[in-house]
Tab-separated table of C-alpha atoms (C1' of nucleotides) in Angstrom:
chain	number	residue	atom	x	y	z
V	11	MET	CA	-7.178	-19.260	-23.224
V	12	GLN	CA	-6.614	-15.569	-23.671
V	13	THR	CA	-3.987	-13.939	-25.832
V	14	ALA	CA	-0.515	-13.422	-24.449
V	15	HIS	CA	-1.005	-9.698	-24.159
V	16	ALA	CA	-4.327	-9.917	-22.421
V	17	THR	CA	-3.231	-12.526	-19.922
V	18	LEU	CA	-0.021	-10.772	-19.008
V	19	ASN	CA	-1.874	-7.533	-18.559
V	20	GLN	CA	-4.506	-9.264	-16.452
V	21	VAL	CA	-1.766	-10.660	-14.241
V	22	LEU	CA	-0.093	-7.299	-13.859
V	23	VAL	CA	-3.341	-5.585	-13.017
V	24	THR	CA	-5.285	-8.000	-10.844
V	25	LEU	CA	-3.454	-11.166	-9.802
V	26	PHE	CA	-1.135	-9.501	-7.370
V	27	ASN	CA	-3.906	-7.432	-5.861
V	28	ASP	CA	-5.948	-10.569	-5.328
V	29	ILE	CA	-3.046	-12.293	-3.615
V	30	LEU	CA	-2.400	-9.276	-1.385
V	31	ARG	CA	-5.994	-9.245	-0.217
V	32	ILE	CA	-6.030	-12.982	0.408
V	33	GLU	CA	-2.863	-12.607	2.425
V	34	GLU	CA	-4.334	-9.734	4.381
V	35	ARG	CA	-7.474	-11.685	5.159
V	36	THR	CA	-5.608	-14.854	6.060
V	37	LEU	CA	-3.035	-13.263	8.321
V	38	SER	CA	-5.067	-10.521	9.928
V	39	ALA	CA	-4.293	-10.928	13.591
V	40	PRO	CA	-6.242	-9.086	16.253
V	41	GLY	CA	-4.704	-5.641	16.504
V	42	LEU	CA	-2.106	-6.137	13.762
V	43	SER	CA	-2.292	-4.515	10.333
V	44	ILE	CA	-0.752	-6.111	7.251
V	45	ARG	CA	1.957	-3.445	7.321
V	46	GLU	CA	2.864	-4.385	10.861
V	47	ILE	CA	2.988	-8.045	9.874
V	48	HIS	CA	5.422	-7.166	7.107
V	49	VAL	CA	7.615	-5.286	9.555
V	50	ILE	CA	7.649	-8.350	11.803
V	51	GLU	CA	8.490	-10.517	8.789
V	52	ALA	CA	11.390	-8.265	7.832
V	53	VAL	CA	12.735	-8.316	11.399
V	54	CYS	CA	12.505	-12.105	11.579
V	55	GLU	CA	14.275	-12.619	8.263
V	56	ALA	CA	16.920	-9.896	8.376
V	57	PRO	CA	20.477	-11.198	8.763
V	58	ASP	CA	21.393	-7.893	10.448
V	59	PRO	CA	18.285	-6.301	11.937
V	60	ARG	CA	19.372	-2.694	12.387
V	61	MET	CA	16.979	0.169	11.726
V	62	THR	CA	18.624	1.514	8.583
V	63	LEU	CA	18.935	-1.873	6.910
V	64	LEU	CA	15.370	-2.843	7.833
V	65	ALA	CA	14.058	0.453	6.490
V	66	GLN	CA	15.867	-0.172	3.192
V	67	ALA	CA	14.451	-3.675	2.940
V	68	LEU	CA	10.941	-2.371	3.586
V	69	HIS	CA	11.340	0.641	1.277
V	70	VAL	CA	10.329	3.164	3.933
V	71	THR	CA	12.297	5.889	5.694
V	72	ALA	CA	13.993	5.208	9.002
V	73	GLY	CA	11.605	7.668	10.609
V	74	SER	CA	8.547	5.773	9.452
V	75	LEU	CA	10.033	2.501	10.625
V	76	SER	CA	10.928	3.997	13.996
V	77	VAL	CA	7.284	4.899	14.575
V	78	ALA	CA	6.150	1.424	13.517
V	79	VAL	CA	8.702	-0.283	15.745
V	80	SER	CA	7.617	1.814	18.715
V	81	THR	CA	4.006	0.710	18.415
V	82	LEU	CA	5.038	-2.923	17.860
V	83	GLU	CA	7.226	-2.623	20.939
V	84	LYS	CA	4.245	-1.391	22.963
V	85	LYS	CA	2.163	-4.269	21.599
V	86	GLY	CA	4.791	-6.757	22.711
V	87	TYR	CA	6.046	-8.007	19.327
V	88	LEU	CA	9.459	-6.339	19.079
V	89	LEU	CA	12.310	-5.263	21.340
V	90	ARG	CA	14.997	-2.630	20.842
V	91	GLU	CA	18.502	-3.718	21.751
V	92	LYS	CA	21.619	-1.581	22.084
V	93	VAL	CA	25.110	-3.073	21.717
V	94	GLN	CA	28.568	-1.902	22.837
V	95	GLN	CA	30.199	-2.295	19.441
V	96	ASP	CA	28.432	0.718	17.921
V	97	ARG	CA	26.255	2.540	20.391
V	98	ARG	CA	24.479	4.504	17.674
V	99	ALA	CA	22.924	1.373	16.218
V	100	THR	CA	19.671	-0.206	17.389
V	101	TYR	CA	19.025	-3.896	16.853
V	102	ILE	CA	15.402	-4.941	16.563
V	103	ARG	CA	14.525	-8.348	18.003
V	104	PRO	CA	11.307	-10.336	17.650
V	105	THR	CA	9.587	-11.638	20.771
V	106	GLY	CA	8.041	-15.110	20.974
V	107	LYS	CA	4.731	-13.558	19.989
V	108	ALA	CA	6.333	-12.196	16.821
V	109	LEU	CA	7.871	-15.562	15.976
V	110	GLN	CA	4.449	-17.175	16.175
V	111	ILE	CA	3.045	-14.647	13.717
V	112	GLN	CA	5.980	-15.185	11.393
V	113	GLU	CA	5.455	-18.945	11.471
V	114	LYS	CA	1.860	-18.469	10.309
V	115	HIS	CA	3.076	-16.145	7.589
V	116	THR	CA	5.641	-18.634	6.305
V	117	LEU	CA	3.028	-21.357	6.300
V	118	PHE	CA	0.700	-19.168	4.278
V	119	HIS	CA	3.341	-18.665	1.603
V	120	GLN	CA	4.171	-22.363	1.517
V	121	GLU	CA	0.540	-23.311	1.051
V	122	MET	CA	0.127	-20.780	-1.708
V	123	VAL	CA	3.169	-22.102	-3.540
V	124	GLU	CA	1.943	-25.688	-3.114
V	125	ALA	CA	-1.416	-24.695	-4.544
V	126	VAL	CA	0.189	-23.261	-7.656
V	127	ILE	CA	2.484	-26.254	-8.074
V	128	GLY	CA	-0.444	-28.625	-7.747
V	129	LEU	CA	-2.228	-26.741	-10.481
V	130	LEU	CA	0.173	-27.573	-13.326
V	131	PRO	CA	1.718	-30.620	-15.027
V	132	LYS	CA	5.380	-31.156	-14.232
V	133	GLU	CA	6.766	-30.068	-17.607
V	134	GLU	CA	4.746	-26.887	-17.657
V	135	LEU	CA	5.812	-26.090	-14.140
V	136	ALA	CA	9.455	-26.284	-15.189
V	137	VAL	CA	8.856	-23.846	-18.024
V	138	LEU	CA	6.847	-21.542	-15.766
V	139	VAL	CA	9.647	-21.438	-13.251
V	140	LYS	CA	12.254	-20.725	-15.887
V	141	ALA	CA	10.124	-17.978	-17.405
V	142	LEU	CA	9.335	-16.352	-14.077
V	143	ASP	CA	12.985	-16.492	-13.182
V	144	ALA	CA	13.782	-14.475	-16.313
V	145	VAL	CA	10.992	-11.999	-15.683
V	146	ASP	CA	12.018	-11.583	-12.073
V	147	SER	CA	15.636	-10.890	-13.021
V	148	TYR	CA	14.497	-8.379	-15.590
V	149	PHE	CA	12.335	-6.411	-13.181
V	150	SER	CA	14.580	-6.584	-10.153
V	151	GLN	CA	17.397	-5.237	-12.309
V	152	LYS	CA	15.101	-2.487	-13.566
V	153	GLU	CA	14.023	-1.691	-10.014
V	154	THR	CA	17.637	-1.519	-8.810
V	155	ASN	CA	18.894	0.547	-11.779
V	156	PRO	CA	15.961	2.753	-12.828
Z	5	MET	CA	17.819	-21.732	-12.130
Z	6	GLN	CA	16.252	-21.973	-8.734
Z	7	THR	CA	13.903	-24.674	-7.497
Z	8	ALA	CA	10.213	-24.367	-8.266
Z	9	HIS	CA	9.380	-23.533	-4.664
Z	10	ALA	CA	12.027	-20.895	-4.283
Z	11	THR	CA	11.216	-19.150	-7.536
Z	12	LEU	CA	7.501	-19.099	-6.954
Z	13	ASN	CA	8.002	-17.730	-3.479
Z	14	GLN	CA	10.398	-15.141	-4.816
Z	15	VAL	CA	7.801	-14.061	-7.341
Z	16	LEU	CA	5.065	-13.856	-4.766
Z	17	VAL	CA	7.221	-11.860	-2.400
Z	18	THR	CA	9.265	-9.511	-4.539
Z	19	LEU	CA	8.432	-9.464	-8.231
Z	20	PHE	CA	5.112	-7.726	-7.912
Z	21	ASN	CA	6.442	-5.310	-5.342
Z	22	ASP	CA	9.176	-4.343	-7.768
Z	23	ILE	CA	6.638	-3.820	-10.538
Z	24	LEU	CA	4.438	-1.724	-8.263
Z	25	ARG	CA	7.332	0.556	-7.403
Z	26	ILE	CA	8.384	0.877	-11.029
Z	27	GLU	CA	4.827	1.812	-11.910
Z	28	GLU	CA	4.707	4.366	-9.132
Z	29	ARG	CA	7.947	5.943	-10.256
Z	30	THR	CA	6.995	5.946	-13.917
Z	31	LEU	CA	3.517	7.383	-13.519
Z	32	SER	CA	4.011	9.823	-10.685
Z	33	ALA	CA	2.479	12.998	-12.028
Z	34	PRO	CA	2.904	16.351	-10.356
Z	35	GLY	CA	0.311	16.512	-7.588
Z	36	LEU	CA	-1.129	13.040	-8.179
Z	37	SER	CA	-0.511	10.081	-5.909
Z	38	ILE	CA	-0.514	6.516	-7.230
Z	39	ARG	CA	-3.844	5.947	-5.458
Z	40	GLU	CA	-5.371	8.871	-7.265
Z	41	ILE	CA	-4.064	7.537	-10.558
Z	42	HIS	CA	-5.761	4.241	-9.824
Z	43	VAL	CA	-9.035	6.030	-9.115
Z	44	ILE	CA	-8.738	7.796	-12.463
Z	45	GLU	CA	-7.982	4.459	-14.128
Z	46	ALA	CA	-11.056	2.865	-12.575
Z	47	VAL	CA	-13.274	5.743	-13.680
Z	48	CYS	CA	-11.942	5.592	-17.234
Z	49	GLU	CA	-12.450	1.836	-17.517
Z	50	ALA	CA	-15.720	1.368	-15.658
Z	51	PRO	CA	-18.655	0.413	-17.865
Z	52	ASP	CA	-20.979	2.019	-15.300
Z	53	PRO	CA	-19.082	4.628	-13.284
Z	54	ARG	CA	-21.320	5.068	-10.250
Z	55	MET	CA	-19.853	5.547	-6.782
Z	56	THR	CA	-20.866	2.204	-5.342
Z	57	LEU	CA	-19.613	0.173	-8.296
Z	58	LEU	CA	-16.354	2.111	-8.468
Z	59	ALA	CA	-15.809	1.622	-4.759
Z	60	GLN	CA	-16.319	-2.116	-5.170
Z	61	ALA	CA	-13.872	-2.271	-8.067
Z	62	LEU	CA	-11.285	-0.365	-6.031
Z	63	HIS	CA	-11.950	-2.332	-2.832
Z	64	VAL	CA	-12.574	0.743	-0.715
Z	65	THR	CA	-15.700	2.041	0.994
Z	66	ALA	CA	-17.951	4.498	-0.777
Z	67	GLY	CA	-17.011	7.053	1.857
Z	68	SER	CA	-13.297	6.804	1.097
Z	69	LEU	CA	-13.961	7.066	-2.611
Z	70	SER	CA	-16.194	10.079	-2.110
Z	71	VAL	CA	-13.337	11.918	-0.422
Z	72	ALA	CA	-10.916	10.929	-3.198
Z	73	VAL	CA	-13.344	11.994	-5.922
Z	74	SER	CA	-13.851	15.360	-4.229
Z	75	THR	CA	-10.144	16.154	-4.280
Z	76	LEU	CA	-9.789	14.912	-7.863
Z	77	GLU	CA	-12.733	17.101	-8.775
Z	78	LYS	CA	-10.996	20.113	-7.233
Z	79	LYS	CA	-7.823	19.217	-9.129
Z	80	GLY	CA	-9.733	19.105	-12.390
Z	81	TYR	CA	-9.532	15.408	-13.222
Z	82	LEU	CA	-13.074	14.231	-12.492
Z	83	LEU	CA	-16.641	15.520	-12.648
Z	84	ARG	CA	-19.751	14.455	-10.747
Z	85	GLU	CA	-22.851	14.030	-12.861
Z	86	LYS	CA	-26.438	13.529	-11.712
Z	87	VAL	CA	-29.027	11.868	-13.942
Z	88	GLN	CA	-32.816	11.895	-13.957
Z	89	GLN	CA	-33.207	8.120	-14.072
Z	90	ASP	CA	-32.116	7.609	-10.445
Z	91	ARG	CA	-31.435	10.852	-8.667
Z	92	ARG	CA	-29.666	9.142	-5.796
Z	93	ALA	CA	-26.862	7.955	-8.054
Z	94	THR	CA	-23.752	9.946	-8.967
Z	95	TYR	CA	-21.879	9.252	-12.199
Z	96	ILE	CA	-18.184	10.051	-12.190
Z	97	ARG	CA	-16.747	11.329	-15.475
Z	98	PRO	CA	-13.121	11.863	-16.447
Z	99	THR	CA	-12.027	15.216	-17.862
Z	100	GLY	CA	-9.606	15.545	-20.755
Z	101	LYS	CA	-6.789	15.866	-18.229
Z	102	ALA	CA	-7.775	12.500	-16.740
Z	103	LEU	CA	-7.899	10.854	-20.155
Z	104	GLN	CA	-4.337	12.003	-20.824
Z	105	ILE	CA	-3.149	10.429	-17.570
Z	106	GLN	CA	-4.979	7.235	-18.403
Z	107	GLU	CA	-3.343	7.077	-21.821
Z	108	LYS	CA	0.099	7.246	-20.198
Z	109	HIS	CA	-0.948	4.509	-17.801
Z	110	THR	CA	-2.129	2.227	-20.605
Z	111	LEU	CA	1.080	2.824	-22.497
Z	112	PHE	CA	3.100	1.883	-19.419
Z	113	HIS	CA	1.297	-1.438	-19.136
Z	114	GLN	CA	1.698	-2.142	-22.838
Z	115	GLU	CA	5.427	-1.509	-22.699
Z	116	MET	CA	5.799	-3.735	-19.688
Z	117	VAL	CA	3.943	-6.554	-21.402
Z	118	GLU	CA	6.032	-6.101	-24.541
Z	119	ALA	CA	9.194	-6.299	-22.471
Z	120	VAL	CA	8.137	-9.613	-20.945
Z	121	ILE	CA	7.087	-11.004	-24.318
Z	122	GLY	CA	10.406	-10.008	-25.827
Z	123	LEU	CA	12.204	-11.814	-23.039
Z	124	LEU	CA	11.026	-15.334	-23.884
Z	125	PRO	CA	11.022	-17.753	-26.833
Z	126	LYS	CA	7.625	-18.244	-28.420
Z	127	GLU	CA	6.966	-21.738	-27.064
Z	128	GLU	CA	7.868	-20.766	-23.520
Z	129	LEU	CA	5.687	-17.725	-23.752
Z	130	ALA	CA	2.737	-19.922	-24.694
Z	131	VAL	CA	3.301	-22.117	-21.639
Z	132	LEU	CA	3.779	-19.089	-19.392
Z	133	VAL	CA	0.520	-17.591	-20.566
Z	134	LYS	CA	-1.354	-20.848	-20.061
Z	135	ALA	CA	0.116	-21.285	-16.602
Z	136	LEU	CA	-0.566	-17.724	-15.516
Z	137	ASP	CA	-4.094	-18.065	-16.800
Z	138	ALA	CA	-4.594	-21.045	-14.499
Z	139	VAL	CA	-2.987	-19.314	-11.530
Z	140	ASP	CA	-5.011	-16.200	-12.098
Z	141	SER	CA	-8.276	-18.148	-12.239
Z	142	TYR	CA	-7.311	-19.974	-9.080
Z	143	PHE	CA	-6.637	-16.833	-7.103
Z	144	SER	CA	-9.460	-14.739	-8.447
Z	145	GLN	CA	-11.846	-17.560	-7.562
Z	146	LYS	CA	-10.296	-17.756	-4.107
Z	147	GLU	CA	-10.580	-13.987	-3.743
Z	148	THR	CA	-14.229	-14.019	-4.781
Z	149	ASN	CA	-15.214	-17.011	-2.633
Z	150	PRO	CA	-12.957	-16.882	0.419
R	8	DT	C1'	44.349	14.668	21.554
R	9	DT	C1'	40.701	17.416	19.951
R	10	DC	C1'	37.617	18.837	16.616
R	11	DT	C1'	34.472	18.325	12.786
R	12	DG	C1'	31.704	16.027	9.694
R	13	DA	C1'	29.305	11.790	8.900
R	14	DA	C1'	26.256	8.198	10.397
R	15	DA	C1'	22.322	5.950	13.131
R	16	DG	C1'	18.087	6.703	15.293
R	17	DT	C1'	14.234	9.254	17.157
R	18	DT	C1'	10.845	12.861	17.338
R	19	DT	C1'	7.654	16.016	15.344
R	20	DG	C1'	4.363	18.220	12.264
R	21	DA	C1'	1.914	17.829	8.086
R	22	DA	C1'	-0.459	15.402	4.406
R	23	DC	C1'	-3.102	11.495	2.981
R	24	DA	C1'	-5.862	7.348	3.022
R	25	DT	C1'	-9.145	4.820	5.101
R	26	DC	C1'	-12.907	3.340	7.856
R	27	DA	C1'	-17.279	3.269	10.525
R	28	DA	C1'	-21.085	5.672	11.689
R	29	DA	C1'	-24.296	9.391	11.136
R	30	DA	C1'	-26.869	12.191	8.057
R	31	DT	C1'	-29.385	13.323	3.620
R	32	DA	C1'	-31.957	12.377	-0.399
R	33	DT	C1'	-34.344	9.238	-3.233
R	34	DT	C1'	-36.524	5.008	-4.639
R	35	DT	C1'	-39.126	0.745	-4.010
R	36	DG	C1'	-42.492	-2.249	-2.428
R	37	DA	C1'	-46.116	-3.546	0.702
N	19	DT	C1'	-48.894	6.334	1.806
N	20	DC	C1'	-45.136	5.092	4.421
N	21	DA	C1'	-41.404	2.144	6.031
N	22	DA	C1'	-37.381	-0.012	4.536
N	23	DA	C1'	-33.760	-0.134	1.340
N	24	DT	C1'	-30.418	2.185	-1.573
N	25	DA	C1'	-26.843	5.733	-3.057
N	26	DT	C1'	-24.038	9.022	-1.586
N	27	DT	C1'	-21.722	12.489	1.349
N	28	DT	C1'	-19.913	14.174	5.667
N	29	DT	C1'	-17.456	13.689	9.892
N	30	DG	C1'	-14.254	12.150	13.431
N	31	DA	C1'	-10.775	8.923	14.443
N	32	DT	C1'	-6.839	6.087	13.313
N	33	DG	C1'	-2.854	4.615	10.744
N	34	DT	C1'	0.908	5.423	7.391
N	35	DT	C1'	4.283	8.019	5.491
N	36	DC	C1'	7.566	11.614	4.699
N	37	DA	C1'	10.850	15.455	5.389
N	38	DA	C1'	13.215	18.054	8.515
N	39	DA	C1'	15.094	18.997	12.978
N	40	DC	C1'	17.482	16.981	16.761
N	41	DT	C1'	20.518	13.810	19.749
N	42	DT	C1'	24.051	10.684	20.302
N	43	DT	C1'	28.017	8.409	18.743
N	44	DC	C1'	31.866	7.335	15.721
N	45	DA	C1'	35.958	8.121	12.743
N	46	DG	C1'	39.337	10.663	10.582
N	47	DA	C1'	42.111	14.953	10.012
N	48	DA	C1'	44.832	18.466	11.919
DNA sequence: TTCTGAAAGTTTGAACATCAAAATATTTGA
DNA sequence: TCAAATATTTTGATGTTCAAACTTTCAGAA
């Protein structure tokens, strides 16, 4: 086992990059980049899929998202929908094709989580979860209030 | 506390993204993108800083890296060096300016690790480190042998 | 009611990042 | 000696992102 410092640093530097690449390789669909898959994911999971809110969730500008949505519309994964209530707003809807992609994505995350859970004894898992919970709160607070 | 599944998923989805953004915000130097900072980091830490090996470490093609090195050379952060031993090879060296950037980067990681360590009781930290060690091995093995 | 400013999206032009393929120079091995 | 392999750079194309300008629509004040 490594020291606490070394392991934590290792995790910060490489673990996440490894996971990202595995995800990219696993999910790469013909003609869909990992960015596009994340846009589809955000659309599928958003409680209120309007452009501005989606852009916030994805941490990109509305302009960038608009370009991405247009290409995903052409590729048949997303639809733009206008409503009477507020005719400025655009609602982004996933097509059946997008839902299929999203299902694969969800499955990938589930399998990854199962793999990690299977790796550790029950008691250690409980501690890991508690610790990660604390770390996550710490960083998400720091990210929200820089 | 959340369930094991939910927390692990949360970590996989958001925690590292938060950290990445914090890093980007903290290290953003005038006229240096986060990618360029990572190239500088790789050059500073490589035991054998030749183009091909650096490109492998950064998971980009040698062509992409060559472009990046050229702009960092123009900006005064890197130097190309040819040696007699194998005149095909190019060794990339950091300038003093690059070493300063790298020092800031190292400090950032150290502070982040300290923050996490300060967050947890000693016993829990030991379990966290052991668990992360296992997870890291699992994924880096999976990344190496897909 | 009629403006005016704010809000929601889209378009556009520029800057990067990245890749694959072609090109150059050098080394290695048969 | 020469062909194949290796190390790198250059080039052209594509994708991502942003800021700024623009259009349409809404909401509140006069």
